[in-house]
Short mmCIF file of C-alpha atoms in Angstrom, two decimals:
data_model
loop_
_atom_site.label_atom_id
_atom_site.label_comp_id
_atom_site.label_asym_id
_atom_site.label_seq_id
_atom_site.Cartn_x
_atom_site.Cartn_y
_atom_site.Cartn_z
CA MET O 128 -36.42 173.79 -19.09
CA ALA O 129 -35.39 169.99 -20.32
CA PRO O 130 -36.21 169.25 -23.50
CA ALA O 131 -39.27 166.44 -24.07
CA ILE O 132 -38.37 163.17 -24.71
CA SER O 133 -40.44 161.31 -26.89
CA VAL O 134 -41.42 157.56 -26.34
CA PRO O 135 -42.52 155.55 -29.02
CA VAL O 136 -45.81 153.86 -27.73
CA ALA O 137 -46.40 150.37 -29.08
CA PRO O 138 -49.25 149.90 -31.10
CA GLU O 139 -52.73 148.74 -29.51
CA VAL O 140 -53.59 145.34 -29.74
CA PRO O 141 -56.95 144.58 -30.08
CA ALA O 142 -58.20 142.44 -26.77
CA THR O 143 -59.58 139.62 -29.10
CA LEU O 144 -56.44 138.65 -30.39
CA ALA O 145 -54.35 139.55 -27.22
CA SER O 146 -56.65 136.74 -25.26
CA SER O 147 -56.17 134.28 -28.25
CA ALA O 148 -52.24 134.83 -28.26
CA ALA O 149 -52.29 134.03 -24.18
CA ARG O 150 -54.40 130.95 -24.86
CA GLU O 151 -52.05 129.80 -27.20
CA ALA O 152 -49.03 130.18 -25.33
CA THR O 153 -50.58 128.60 -22.56
CA VAL O 154 -51.25 125.87 -24.28
CA ALA O 155 -47.92 125.61 -25.86
CA ALA O 156 -45.94 125.77 -22.56
CA ALA O 157 -48.75 123.27 -20.84
CA ALA O 158 -47.84 120.78 -23.90
CA PRO O 159 -44.17 119.80 -22.62
CA ALA O 160 -45.20 119.87 -19.08
CA ALA O 161 -47.89 117.20 -19.81
CA LEU O 162 -45.71 115.14 -22.41
CA ALA O 163 -43.21 115.34 -19.30
CA THR O 164 -45.28 114.02 -16.37
CA GLN O 165 -46.99 111.66 -18.37
CA THR O 166 -47.19 107.89 -16.40
CA VAL O 167 -46.32 105.07 -18.54
CA VAL O 168 -47.95 101.95 -16.63
CA VAL O 169 -46.05 98.63 -17.08
CA ASP O 170 -47.64 95.17 -15.96
CA PRO O 171 -45.19 94.17 -13.39
CA PRO O 172 -43.10 90.58 -14.14
CA PRO O 173 -45.40 87.30 -12.80
CA LYS O 174 -44.06 87.06 -8.86
CA GLN O 175 -41.80 83.95 -8.67
CA PRO O 176 -42.82 81.33 -5.98
CA VAL O 177 -40.88 81.67 -2.87
CA THR O 178 -39.30 78.83 -1.67
CA GLN O 179 -38.94 78.65 2.05
CA THR O 180 -36.90 76.20 3.62
CA VAL O 181 -37.98 75.07 6.86
CA VAL O 182 -35.46 73.39 8.93
CA VAL O 183 -36.99 70.31 10.98
CA ASP O 184 -34.92 68.53 13.38
CA ALA O 185 -34.38 64.86 12.62
CA PRO O 186 -35.58 62.66 14.85
CA PRO O 187 -33.26 60.71 17.57
CA LYS O 188 -31.52 58.20 16.12
CA GLN O 189 -32.07 54.59 17.27
CA PRO O 190 -29.89 52.57 18.35
CA GLU O 191 -28.15 50.05 15.77
CA LEU O 192 -29.67 46.47 15.60
CA GLY O 193 -27.07 44.01 16.15
CA VAL O 194 -27.19 40.77 14.46
CA SER O 195 -29.91 39.21 16.84
CA GLY O 196 -31.95 42.65 15.96
CA ALA O 197 -32.54 43.28 20.06
CA THR O 198 -32.69 46.94 21.45
CA PRO O 199 -31.36 47.08 25.43
CA ILE O 200 -34.80 46.82 25.93
CA ASN O 201 -35.47 43.50 23.80
CA THR O 202 -32.53 42.18 25.73
CA VAL O 203 -33.33 42.76 29.01
CA GLN O 204 -36.77 41.20 28.25
CA ARG O 205 -35.13 38.46 26.79
CA ASN O 206 -32.68 37.53 29.56
CA THR O 207 -35.64 38.09 31.97
CA ALA O 208 -37.88 35.38 29.89
CA SER O 209 -34.66 33.11 29.84
CA GLN O 210 -34.17 33.16 33.69
CA ARG O 211 -37.92 32.27 34.12
CA ARG O 212 -37.84 29.70 31.71
CA VAL O 213 -35.06 28.30 33.38
CA ALA O 214 -36.43 28.79 36.76
CA ASP O 215 -39.58 26.87 35.30
CA GLU O 216 -37.56 23.68 33.90
CA ARG O 217 -35.87 23.39 36.96
CA PRO O 218 -38.56 21.29 38.66
CA ILE O 219 -39.44 19.72 35.67
CA ALA O 220 -35.38 18.37 35.25
CA ARG O 221 -35.32 17.26 38.68
CA ARG O 222 -38.27 15.27 38.15
CA ALA O 223 -37.17 13.73 34.90
CA ASP O 224 -33.78 12.82 36.65
CA VAL O 225 -35.45 11.00 39.64
CA SER O 226 -37.65 9.29 36.52
CA VAL O 227 -34.45 8.31 35.07
CA ARG O 228 -32.76 6.87 38.39
CA ALA O 229 -35.95 4.85 39.26
CA ASP O 230 -36.05 3.32 35.95
CA VAL O 231 -32.37 2.63 35.81
CA ALA O 232 -32.76 0.70 39.49
CA ARG O 233 -35.86 -1.12 38.07
CA ASN O 234 -33.85 -2.58 34.73
CA LEU O 235 -30.96 -3.16 37.01
CA ALA O 236 -32.93 -5.33 39.13
CA SER O 237 -34.83 -7.18 36.23
CA ALA O 238 -31.46 -7.78 34.74
CA ARG O 239 -30.00 -9.36 37.70
CA ALA O 240 -33.42 -11.34 38.49
CA SER O 241 -33.25 -12.74 34.71
CA LEU O 242 -29.84 -13.83 34.84
CA ASP O 243 -30.28 -15.69 38.05
CA LYS O 244 -33.31 -17.76 36.31
CA ASP O 245 -31.05 -18.04 33.32
CA ASP O 246 -33.42 -15.97 31.24
CA LEU O 247 -30.99 -14.23 28.85
CA MET O 248 -32.89 -12.49 26.61
CA PRO O 249 -34.91 -10.24 28.98
CA ALA O 250 -31.78 -9.74 30.85
CA ARG O 251 -29.83 -8.05 27.99
CA ARG O 252 -33.30 -5.92 27.13
CA ALA O 253 -32.76 -4.51 30.90
CA LEU O 254 -29.18 -3.76 30.41
CA MET O 255 -29.66 -2.17 27.17
CA ASN O 256 -32.38 0.37 28.54
CA VAL O 257 -29.92 0.76 31.65
CA LEU O 258 -26.73 1.95 29.20
CA ALA O 259 -28.94 3.82 27.09
CA GLU O 260 -29.69 6.10 29.69
CA GLN O 261 -26.44 5.82 32.00
CA PRO O 262 -23.53 4.34 29.54
CA GLY O 263 -21.20 4.57 32.34
CA ASN O 264 -22.94 2.49 35.26
CA GLY O 265 -20.70 -0.06 36.35
CA GLN O 266 -23.17 -2.31 38.10
CA ALA O 267 -24.77 -2.58 34.58
CA GLN O 268 -21.37 -3.08 32.59
CA GLN O 269 -20.60 -5.86 35.12
CA MET O 270 -23.91 -7.59 34.35
CA GLN O 271 -23.24 -7.26 30.64
CA THR O 272 -19.92 -9.10 30.90
CA GLU O 273 -21.56 -11.94 32.83
CA LEU O 274 -24.38 -12.20 30.08
CA ALA O 275 -21.93 -12.09 27.30
CA SER O 276 -19.70 -14.97 28.84
CA ARG O 277 -23.56 -17.34 28.97
CA GLU O 278 -24.55 -15.97 25.67
CA ALA O 279 -20.96 -17.60 24.25
CA GLU O 280 -21.50 -20.97 25.78
CA ARG O 281 -24.85 -21.11 24.38
CA ASP O 282 -23.96 -20.50 20.99
CA SER O 283 -21.38 -23.03 21.08
CA LEU O 284 -23.49 -25.66 22.19
CA LEU O 285 -26.27 -24.81 19.57
CA GLY O 286 -23.56 -25.33 16.92
CA TYR O 287 -22.42 -28.82 18.33
CA ALA O 288 -26.69 -29.49 18.62
CA ARG O 289 -26.95 -28.10 14.62
CA LEU O 290 -24.02 -30.38 13.46
CA CYS O 291 -25.31 -33.45 15.33
CA ALA O 292 -28.94 -32.58 13.97
CA ARG O 293 -27.43 -32.61 10.25
CA ASN O 294 -25.73 -35.39 10.76
CA GLY O 295 -28.55 -37.35 12.24
CA GLN O 296 -26.87 -38.16 15.43
CA TRP O 297 -29.98 -37.35 17.56
CA VAL O 298 -28.46 -38.34 20.87
CA CYS O 299 -26.04 -35.72 20.28
CA ALA O 300 -28.23 -33.42 18.94
CA TRP O 301 -30.49 -33.45 22.30
CA HIS O 302 -27.55 -33.50 24.66
CA ASN O 303 -26.01 -30.15 23.23
CA ALA O 304 -29.75 -28.54 22.70
CA GLY O 305 -30.73 -29.21 26.18
CA HIS O 306 -27.58 -28.05 27.34
CA ALA O 307 -27.90 -24.92 25.92
CA LEU O 308 -31.34 -24.65 27.29
CA THR O 309 -30.04 -24.83 30.62
CA ILE O 310 -27.96 -21.80 29.87
CA ASP O 311 -30.42 -19.92 28.27
CA ALA O 312 -34.20 -20.61 29.10
CA SER O 313 -35.07 -17.93 26.55
CA SER O 314 -33.43 -19.85 23.89
CA GLN O 315 -36.05 -20.77 21.23
CA GLU O 316 -33.68 -22.52 18.83
CA ALA O 317 -32.47 -24.70 21.66
CA ARG O 318 -35.91 -25.65 22.36
CA ALA O 319 -36.43 -26.10 18.75
CA LEU O 320 -33.67 -28.76 18.21
CA LEU O 321 -34.17 -30.14 21.49
CA SER O 322 -37.78 -30.86 20.59
CA ARG O 323 -36.76 -32.46 17.31
CA ALA O 324 -33.97 -34.30 18.52
CA ILE O 325 -36.23 -35.91 21.22
CA ALA O 326 -39.09 -36.53 18.49
CA GLU O 327 -36.38 -38.28 15.92
CA GLN O 328 -34.81 -40.34 18.76
CA GLY O 329 -38.26 -41.53 19.62
CA ALA O 330 -39.19 -42.55 16.17
CA HIS O 331 -35.92 -44.31 15.64
CA ALA O 332 -36.22 -46.24 19.01
CA SER O 333 -39.74 -47.03 18.15
CA ARG O 334 -38.08 -48.66 14.71
CA SER O 335 -35.79 -50.60 16.47
CA PHE O 336 -38.18 -52.39 18.36
CA ASP O 337 -40.70 -54.15 15.74
CA PRO O 338 -42.79 -56.72 17.43
CA SER O 339 -43.68 -58.39 14.26
CA LEU O 340 -40.03 -59.59 13.66
CA PRO O 341 -38.96 -62.89 14.70
CA GLY O 342 -37.93 -63.51 18.18
CA ALA O 343 -39.06 -59.89 19.15
CA ASP O 344 -41.07 -61.42 22.00
CA ASN O 345 -37.20 -62.73 23.66
CA GLN O 346 -36.11 -59.40 23.57
#
C-alpha cells in the first residue's frame, strides 16, 4: 500500500474578496486596451481649390489683311464693282466724246467764219476752245497761224496810227487806223483812233476855212 501524499491546500479566500480582486484585474486589463484603441479626431486641412485646365480650340486664323485691308471676298466684290462701274461709264464716255467732237467742229466753223469776216477776236476765242480740247488739231493750228499773221499786221498799223496821233498828223492817223480796222473789224483801239482822227481832221478843216476872213468868198 502506497504511502499517502499530503497536498497542501490553499487557504480559502472569501468570496467577496475574490470577486473584488477579479473586477480590479478586469479593469486593469481593460485600461491599456482602452488607451490603445482611443481614436483621435483631427480636423482635416482646408481643401485646396482644384485648378482645372480646360483646353479650348483656337478659332481659325483669319487671313492677314494686306495694305489695302482686303480679304479675298472683298477683293472679288471690289473687282466686280469696278467692272460694273467701268461698264456704266463707257456709255457716258462715248457720249462725252461725241459732245467734244461736236464742240470742236462747231468752234472750227466759227473760227473760219470769223476769219473770213476779218473778225479776229471771235476767231481767236473759238480757236482757243478747239485747242483746249484737241491740242494737236491740225486745222485749228493752221488757222491759228493765219490769225497770228493778221494780228501782227494789225498791231503794226495801230503803232503807226498812235504815233501820228501824238504828232497831230491826223490824216496819217486816219489812214493807218482805218487800214487796221479793215484787217480786224473787232479792234476797238483801231475804231477809237479812226474816230478821233476824223474828228480832229474835220475840226482842222473848219478852222482852215473861216468865212470872216478877207477874201473867204473868193476861195
